Short mmCIF file of C-alpha atoms and ligand atoms in Angstrom, two decimals:
data_model
loop_
_atom_site.label_atom_id
_atom_site.label_comp_id
_atom_site.label_asym_id
_atom_site.label_seq_id
_atom_site.Cartn_x
_atom_site.Cartn_y
_atom_site.Cartn_z
CA UNK O 1 2.35 -48.15 -52.84
CA UNK O 2 3.92 -51.65 -53.29
CA UNK O 3 7.53 -51.78 -52.61
CA UNK O 4 8.05 -53.45 -55.97
CA UNK O 5 11.77 -53.88 -56.69
CA UNK O 6 12.69 -54.52 -60.34
CA UNK O 7 10.27 -55.86 -63.05
CA UNK O 8 10.30 -59.60 -63.15
CA UNK O 9 9.34 -61.85 -66.06
CA UNK O 10 7.23 -65.08 -65.50
CA UNK O 11 10.54 -67.06 -66.25
CA UNK O 12 12.29 -65.07 -63.52
CA UNK O 13 9.41 -66.06 -61.17
CA UNK O 14 9.69 -69.82 -62.01
CA UNK O 15 13.37 -69.82 -61.55
CA UNK O 16 13.05 -68.60 -58.01
CA UNK O 17 13.64 -71.16 -55.32
CA UNK O 18 10.55 -73.08 -54.16
CA UNK O 19 9.53 -72.11 -50.57
CA UNK O 20 7.04 -75.00 -50.28
CA UNK O 21 9.44 -78.02 -50.52
CA UNK O 22 8.61 -81.05 -52.43
CA UNK O 23 7.55 -84.03 -50.29
CA UNK O 24 4.37 -82.71 -48.81
CA UNK O 25 1.35 -84.97 -49.09
CA UNK O 26 -1.10 -82.69 -51.01
CA UNK O 27 -3.15 -84.53 -53.77
CA UNK O 28 -1.93 -84.61 -57.30
CA UNK O 29 -3.83 -81.83 -59.18
CA UNK O 30 -4.54 -79.92 -55.92
CA UNK O 31 -5.23 -76.18 -56.58
CA UNK O 32 -4.25 -75.18 -53.12
CA UNK O 33 -0.72 -76.42 -53.44
CA UNK O 34 -0.31 -74.49 -56.72
CA UNK O 35 -1.64 -71.29 -55.03
CA UNK O 36 0.73 -71.52 -52.07
CA UNK O 37 3.81 -72.05 -54.34
CA UNK O 38 2.81 -69.17 -56.54
CA UNK O 39 2.24 -66.93 -53.64
CA UNK O 40 5.39 -67.73 -51.89
CA UNK O 41 7.41 -67.17 -55.13
CA UNK O 42 6.31 -63.55 -55.06
CA UNK O 43 8.44 -62.96 -51.96
CA UNK O 44 11.61 -60.94 -52.88
CA UNK O 45 14.86 -62.70 -52.35
CA UNK O 46 16.37 -62.12 -48.92
CA UNK O 47 12.97 -61.51 -47.27
CA UNK O 48 11.92 -63.90 -44.60
CA UNK O 49 8.33 -64.83 -44.02
CA UNK O 50 6.26 -66.19 -41.25
CA UNK O 51 3.53 -68.52 -42.75
CA UNK O 52 0.29 -68.99 -40.77
CA UNK O 53 -2.08 -71.73 -41.70
CA UNK O 54 -5.65 -72.50 -40.52
CA UNK O 55 -6.56 -76.25 -40.14
CA UNK O 56 -7.47 -78.00 -43.39
CA UNK O 57 -6.00 -80.02 -46.23
CA UNK O 58 -3.11 -77.68 -46.58
CA UNK O 59 -2.07 -77.93 -42.96
CA UNK O 60 -2.56 -81.64 -42.44
CA UNK O 61 -0.62 -82.41 -45.72
CA UNK O 62 2.27 -79.91 -45.27
CA UNK O 63 2.81 -80.05 -41.56
CA UNK O 64 3.46 -83.04 -39.20
CA UNK O 65 5.08 -81.92 -36.02
CA UNK O 66 8.09 -81.36 -35.87
CA UNK O 67 8.35 -81.29 -39.68
CA UNK O 68 7.00 -78.69 -42.14
CA UNK O 69 7.27 -78.53 -45.94
CA UNK O 70 8.05 -74.74 -45.68
CA UNK O 71 11.45 -73.20 -45.80
CA UNK O 72 10.05 -70.29 -43.79
CA UNK O 73 8.89 -70.15 -40.28
CA UNK O 74 5.41 -71.71 -39.73
CA UNK O 75 2.50 -71.57 -37.36
CA UNK O 76 -0.41 -73.90 -37.42
CA UNK O 77 -3.63 -72.39 -36.09
CA UNK O 78 -7.13 -73.38 -35.17
CA UNK O 79 -9.62 -72.08 -37.78
CA UNK O 80 -10.87 -69.47 -35.51
CA UNK O 81 -7.71 -67.52 -34.84
CA UNK O 82 -5.53 -67.81 -38.00
CA UNK O 83 -6.05 -64.14 -38.66
CA UNK O 84 -5.58 -63.01 -35.11
CA UNK O 85 -2.45 -65.02 -34.62
CA UNK O 86 -0.70 -63.50 -37.52
CA UNK O 87 -1.86 -59.90 -36.49
CA UNK O 88 -0.15 -60.67 -33.09
CA UNK O 89 3.12 -61.93 -34.82
CA UNK O 90 3.22 -58.89 -36.92
CA UNK O 91 2.86 -56.57 -33.87
CA UNK O 92 5.50 -58.44 -32.03
CA UNK O 93 7.86 -58.11 -34.98
CA UNK O 94 7.33 -54.39 -35.15
CA UNK O 95 8.38 -54.03 -31.61
CA UNK O 96 11.34 -56.37 -31.78
CA UNK O 97 12.44 -54.58 -34.92
CA UNK O 98 12.36 -51.19 -33.31
CA UNK O 99 14.24 -52.44 -30.37
CA UNK O 100 16.95 -53.73 -32.74
CA UNK O 101 16.37 -57.36 -31.69
CA UNK O 102 15.50 -58.63 -35.19
CA UNK O 103 17.43 -57.68 -38.08
CA UNK O 104 15.89 -59.47 -41.08
CA UNK O 105 12.93 -58.20 -42.99
CA UNK O 106 9.79 -60.47 -42.44
CA UNK O 107 6.55 -60.68 -44.29
CA UNK O 108 3.38 -62.22 -42.75
CA UNK O 109 1.28 -64.57 -44.81
CA UNK O 110 -1.69 -66.64 -43.58
CA UNK O 111 -3.31 -69.32 -45.80
CA UNK O 112 -6.69 -70.79 -44.93
CA UNK O 113 -9.13 -72.89 -47.05
CA UNK O 114 -12.67 -71.40 -47.68
CA UNK O 115 -14.16 -73.34 -44.70
CA UNK O 116 -11.63 -71.84 -42.42
CA UNK O 117 -11.87 -68.25 -44.05
CA UNK O 118 -15.43 -67.73 -45.20
CA UNK O 119 -16.95 -69.42 -42.27
CA UNK O 120 -15.14 -70.45 -39.09
CA UNK O 121 -12.29 -67.98 -39.11
CA UNK O 122 -14.08 -65.09 -40.48
CA UNK O 123 -14.37 -62.94 -37.28
CA UNK O 124 -10.57 -63.10 -36.88
CA UNK O 125 -9.89 -62.42 -40.43
CA UNK O 126 -12.26 -59.49 -40.32
CA UNK O 127 -10.61 -58.13 -37.23
CA UNK O 128 -7.06 -58.47 -38.29
CA UNK O 129 -7.91 -56.76 -41.50
CA UNK O 130 -9.83 -53.94 -39.83
CA UNK O 131 -6.78 -53.38 -37.58
CA UNK O 132 -4.75 -53.07 -40.67
CA UNK O 133 -1.90 -55.32 -39.77
CA UNK O 134 0.80 -55.51 -42.43
CA UNK O 135 0.00 -58.97 -43.41
CA UNK O 136 -1.60 -61.02 -46.28
CA UNK O 137 -4.44 -63.43 -45.65
CA UNK O 138 -4.70 -65.80 -48.63
CA UNK O 139 -7.77 -68.01 -49.07
CA UNK O 140 -7.35 -71.00 -51.37
CA UNK O 141 -10.94 -71.31 -52.20
CA UNK O 142 -11.64 -74.92 -53.23
CA UNK O 143 -15.35 -74.38 -52.52
CA UNK O 144 -15.94 -76.82 -49.59
CA UNK O 145 -14.59 -78.33 -46.45
CA UNK O 146 -12.52 -80.77 -48.41
CA UNK O 147 -10.19 -82.35 -45.77
CA UNK O 148 -13.06 -83.71 -43.73
CA UNK O 149 -15.04 -85.14 -46.84
CA UNK O 150 -16.36 -82.43 -49.01
CA UNK O 151 -18.96 -80.70 -46.76
CA UNK O 152 -20.58 -77.52 -48.09
CA UNK O 153 -19.26 -74.05 -46.92
CA UNK O 154 -20.46 -70.70 -47.72
CA UNK O 155 -18.05 -70.56 -50.63
CA UNK O 156 -19.78 -73.66 -52.23
CA UNK O 157 -21.56 -72.62 -55.43
CA UNK O 158 -25.25 -73.14 -55.76
CA UNK O 159 -26.32 -76.64 -56.83
CA UNK O 160 -22.97 -78.32 -56.05
CA UNK O 161 -23.12 -81.78 -54.99
CA UNK O 162 -21.47 -82.18 -51.63
CA UNK O 163 -21.63 -84.71 -48.81
CA UNK O 164 -23.91 -82.24 -46.82
CA UNK O 165 -25.83 -81.16 -49.82
CA UNK O 166 -26.21 -84.44 -51.56
CA UNK O 167 -27.94 -84.56 -54.93
CA UNK O 168 -30.89 -87.04 -55.00
CA UNK O 169 -34.65 -87.19 -55.50
CA UNK O 170 -35.32 -84.45 -53.03
CA UNK O 171 -32.43 -82.32 -53.54
CA UNK O 172 -30.59 -80.50 -56.47
CA UNK O 173 -27.41 -79.90 -54.35
CA UNK O 174 -26.65 -76.67 -52.35
CA UNK O 175 -29.55 -74.33 -52.17
CA UNK O 176 -27.76 -71.21 -51.42
CA UNK O 177 -25.55 -68.97 -53.48
CA UNK O 178 -21.82 -68.65 -52.69
CA UNK O 179 -20.80 -65.66 -50.54
CA UNK O 180 -18.71 -63.07 -52.44
CA UNK O 181 -15.91 -62.76 -49.84
CA UNK O 182 -13.58 -60.65 -51.99
CA UNK O 183 -16.21 -57.88 -52.12
CA UNK O 184 -16.78 -58.29 -48.44
CA UNK O 185 -13.11 -57.78 -47.70
CA UNK O 186 -13.15 -54.80 -50.09
CA UNK O 187 -15.91 -53.31 -47.84
CA UNK O 188 -13.38 -53.34 -45.06
CA UNK O 189 -11.57 -50.61 -46.88
CA UNK O 190 -8.16 -52.19 -46.57
CA UNK O 191 -5.27 -51.33 -48.75
CA UNK O 192 -5.41 -54.32 -51.08
CA UNK O 193 -7.76 -56.98 -52.10
CA UNK O 194 -7.28 -59.23 -55.13
CA UNK O 195 -9.13 -62.14 -56.72
CA UNK O 196 -7.23 -64.51 -58.83
CA UNK O 197 -6.79 -68.02 -60.12
CA UNK O 198 -4.41 -70.16 -62.40
CA UNK O 199 -4.48 -68.86 -66.03
CA UNK O 200 -2.04 -69.29 -68.79
CA UNK O 201 1.39 -68.08 -67.34
CA UNK O 202 0.22 -67.41 -63.77
CA UNK O 203 1.16 -63.75 -64.25
CA UNK O 204 -2.10 -62.51 -62.69
CA UNK O 205 -1.58 -64.50 -59.49
CA UNK O 206 2.27 -63.66 -59.25
CA UNK O 207 1.45 -59.86 -59.73
CA UNK O 208 -1.35 -59.91 -57.26
CA UNK O 209 0.68 -61.85 -54.67
CA UNK O 210 3.53 -59.52 -54.95
CA UNK O 211 1.24 -56.53 -54.58
CA UNK O 212 -0.45 -57.99 -51.56
CA UNK O 213 2.74 -58.80 -49.86
CA UNK O 214 4.46 -55.62 -50.51
CA UNK O 215 1.63 -53.19 -50.17
CA UNK O 216 1.85 -51.68 -46.62
CA UNK O 217 -1.06 -52.70 -44.48
CA UNK O 218 -3.62 -55.40 -44.68
CA UNK O 219 -4.19 -57.38 -47.97
CA UNK O 220 -6.48 -60.22 -48.81
CA UNK O 221 -6.13 -62.57 -51.70
CA UNK O 222 -8.95 -64.99 -52.94
CA UNK O 223 -7.59 -67.75 -55.16
CA UNK O 224 -9.79 -70.07 -56.83
CA UNK O 225 -8.08 -73.38 -56.26
CA UNK O 226 -9.94 -76.44 -57.72
CA UNK O 227 -9.98 -79.59 -55.79
CA UNK O 228 -10.07 -82.83 -57.89
CA UNK O 229 -11.65 -84.95 -55.31
CA UNK O 230 -14.58 -82.50 -54.49
CA UNK O 231 -15.05 -81.06 -57.99
CA UNK O 232 -14.69 -84.42 -59.54
CA UNK O 233 -12.51 -83.52 -62.55
CA UNK O 234 -9.71 -85.21 -64.32
CA UNK O 235 -6.47 -83.82 -62.54
CA UNK O 236 -5.04 -82.67 -65.93
CA UNK O 237 -8.02 -80.43 -66.50
CA UNK O 238 -7.18 -77.94 -63.71
CA UNK O 239 -5.87 -75.24 -65.87
CA UNK O 240 -8.74 -75.57 -68.43
CA UNK O 241 -11.36 -75.37 -65.52
CA UNK O 242 -9.71 -72.26 -64.07
CA UNK O 243 -9.71 -70.58 -67.51
CA UNK O 244 -13.24 -71.51 -67.99
CA UNK O 245 -14.05 -70.09 -64.64
CA UNK O 246 -12.66 -66.74 -65.90
CA UNK O 247 -13.95 -66.86 -69.47
CA UNK O 248 -17.56 -67.57 -68.16
CA UNK O 249 -17.13 -64.65 -65.62
CA UNK O 250 -17.86 -67.13 -62.82
CA UNK O 251 -14.57 -66.13 -61.21
CA UNK O 252 -13.60 -62.69 -62.50
CA UNK O 253 -10.01 -61.47 -62.09
CA UNK O 254 -10.18 -58.16 -60.25
CA UNK O 255 -8.38 -56.10 -57.53
CA UNK O 256 -9.41 -53.28 -55.11
CA UNK O 257 -6.25 -51.28 -54.73
CA UNK O 258 -6.62 -48.60 -52.12
CA UNK O 259 -10.31 -48.25 -52.83
CA UNK O 260 -9.93 -48.37 -56.59
CA UNK O 261 -11.71 -51.27 -58.28
CA UNK O 262 -9.78 -52.58 -61.25
CA UNK O 263 -10.97 -55.31 -63.72
CA UNK O 264 -7.87 -57.17 -64.74
CA UNK O 265 -9.41 -59.19 -67.58
CA UNK O 266 -12.51 -58.96 -69.53
CA UNK O 267 -13.36 -61.98 -71.92
CA UNK O 268 -13.82 -60.95 -75.53
CA UNK O 269 -16.69 -63.17 -75.57
CA UNK O 270 -18.28 -64.30 -72.24
CA UNK O 271 -18.64 -67.99 -72.49
CA UNK O 272 -21.91 -69.75 -71.15
CA UNK O 273 -21.68 -71.17 -67.65
CA UNK O 274 -22.25 -74.65 -68.95
CA UNK O 275 -18.79 -74.75 -70.25
CA UNK O 276 -17.40 -74.35 -66.68
CA UNK O 277 -19.96 -76.65 -65.06
CA UNK O 278 -19.82 -79.53 -67.43
CA UNK O 279 -16.16 -80.38 -66.66
CA UNK O 280 -17.07 -81.07 -63.01
CA UNK O 281 -18.83 -84.16 -61.67
CA UNK O 282 -20.23 -82.13 -58.87
CA UNK O 283 -22.64 -80.51 -61.31
CA UNK O 284 -23.38 -83.57 -63.37
CA UNK O 285 -27.11 -83.55 -62.41
CA UNK O 286 -27.59 -80.17 -63.90
CA UNK O 287 -27.26 -81.59 -67.31
CA UNK O 288 -30.01 -84.14 -66.80
CA UNK O 289 -33.06 -83.44 -69.11
CA UNK O 290 -35.54 -81.28 -67.12
CA UNK O 291 -32.78 -79.50 -65.20
CA UNK O 292 -32.30 -76.75 -67.85
CA UNK O 293 -33.95 -74.24 -65.43
CA UNK O 294 -31.13 -74.85 -62.83
CA UNK O 295 -28.48 -73.85 -65.14
CA UNK O 296 -30.48 -70.81 -66.18
CA UNK O 297 -30.80 -69.70 -62.56
CA UNK O 298 -27.01 -70.33 -62.28
CA UNK O 299 -26.21 -68.19 -65.29
CA UNK O 300 -28.52 -65.42 -63.99
CA UNK O 301 -26.58 -65.34 -60.75
CA UNK O 302 -23.18 -65.24 -62.64
CA UNK O 303 -24.57 -62.44 -64.86
CA UNK O 304 -25.93 -60.32 -61.93
CA UNK O 305 -22.59 -60.48 -60.07
CA UNK O 306 -20.54 -59.74 -63.24
CA UNK O 307 -22.79 -56.63 -63.83
CA UNK O 308 -22.14 -55.39 -60.34
CA UNK O 309 -18.51 -55.86 -60.77
CA UNK O 310 -18.41 -53.94 -64.01
CA UNK O 311 -20.35 -51.15 -62.25
CA UNK O 312 -17.86 -51.11 -59.42
CA UNK O 313 -14.86 -51.00 -61.65
CA UNK O 314 -16.52 -48.15 -63.82
CA UNK O 315 -16.74 -45.81 -60.89
C1 TPP N 1 -13.49 -75.60 -34.99
C2 TPP N 1 -13.23 -76.84 -35.96
N1 TPP N 1 -14.22 -77.33 -36.56
C3 TPP N 1 -14.06 -78.53 -37.30
C4 TPP N 1 -12.75 -79.02 -37.37
C5 TPP N 1 -12.65 -80.25 -38.30
N2 TPP N 1 -11.87 -79.97 -39.53
C6 TPP N 1 -10.61 -80.30 -39.75
S1 TPP N 1 -10.14 -79.84 -41.27
C7 TPP N 1 -11.65 -79.29 -41.78
C8 TPP N 1 -11.92 -78.87 -43.15
C9 TPP N 1 -11.37 -77.57 -43.54
O1 TPP N 1 -11.97 -77.08 -44.68
P1 TPP N 1 -11.31 -75.83 -45.32
O2 TPP N 1 -11.07 -74.70 -44.56
O3 TPP N 1 -12.23 -75.41 -46.55
O4 TPP N 1 -9.92 -76.28 -46.01
P2 TPP N 1 -9.65 -77.57 -46.97
O5 TPP N 1 -9.66 -78.81 -46.19
O6 TPP N 1 -10.76 -77.61 -47.97
O7 TPP N 1 -8.38 -77.32 -47.58
C10 TPP N 1 -12.46 -79.48 -40.68
C11 TPP N 1 -13.93 -79.18 -40.69
C12 TPP N 1 -11.76 -78.40 -36.77
N3 TPP N 1 -10.44 -78.86 -36.79
N4 TPP N 1 -12.00 -77.33 -36.02
#
């Protein structure tokens, strides 16, 4: 069970000190930054953290040796070993704590983009989770390798226009469906998995981050974190895009807490997927006359996954 202290309101959360200091170089309107700030705010006062970070936008923009934008300890890692490194740090901490050499309480949180998490770092993430290290791995999922110029990843949704799946006469964008990583992590049978994004007052993300950090054992959080450059939207639209992701059931809010699947939000009226897609330049081609069938296929995939989730949550 989470070691939740007292009940906190949203205002309490927002009044907590920032643990990602201002002055980093992330883009305006970047979802990754919002995700990191929200997750770190869930740390209880007095607790220290070691932050791990796979290579990516977040790392290059919040860390330039010897400076970091974090008020906590920070380790930059290659994609391939971000999970393994934090597992090692947690193990070393347990030994030092037992020997009385470390007095403070530490929590272990690794951040990675979807390229580093779904693809390149997947083996070390899977291993760290399976070994049940007391750590949280947070994927800020912006749906492509954004730092190197918007290349497709296995998190990129079908038909998205990326630099390695360019839309043109011969191509409608990415051909494959996105990998459902939260479900794959749930199949690791770890204590906690949560999927979230930014909606209304951020309560969903705050609660899940706190649960993930304070649940004993391995936890994984998947946060949809839009990227204005890659998704091609007006920076001011980020909150609306996240809301539409949830209201269309493209990005359902759910958690798997010690094996129990819980749907955190069910839209009163599921919106058509067009409402989510039309806000983003990467899907512009889907709205050309003659491409209606592509949207229908997209919708069918969203429906299929939503039904699967409802089934899992009803068991
Ligand atoms: C093994 C390896 N392959 C490729 C790169 C080059 N590279 C640096 S950042 C980056 C993109 C990272 O994408 P993602 O993990 O999705 O994070 P984002 O940049 O979108 O935040 C790549 C491919 C690298 N550093 N190491």
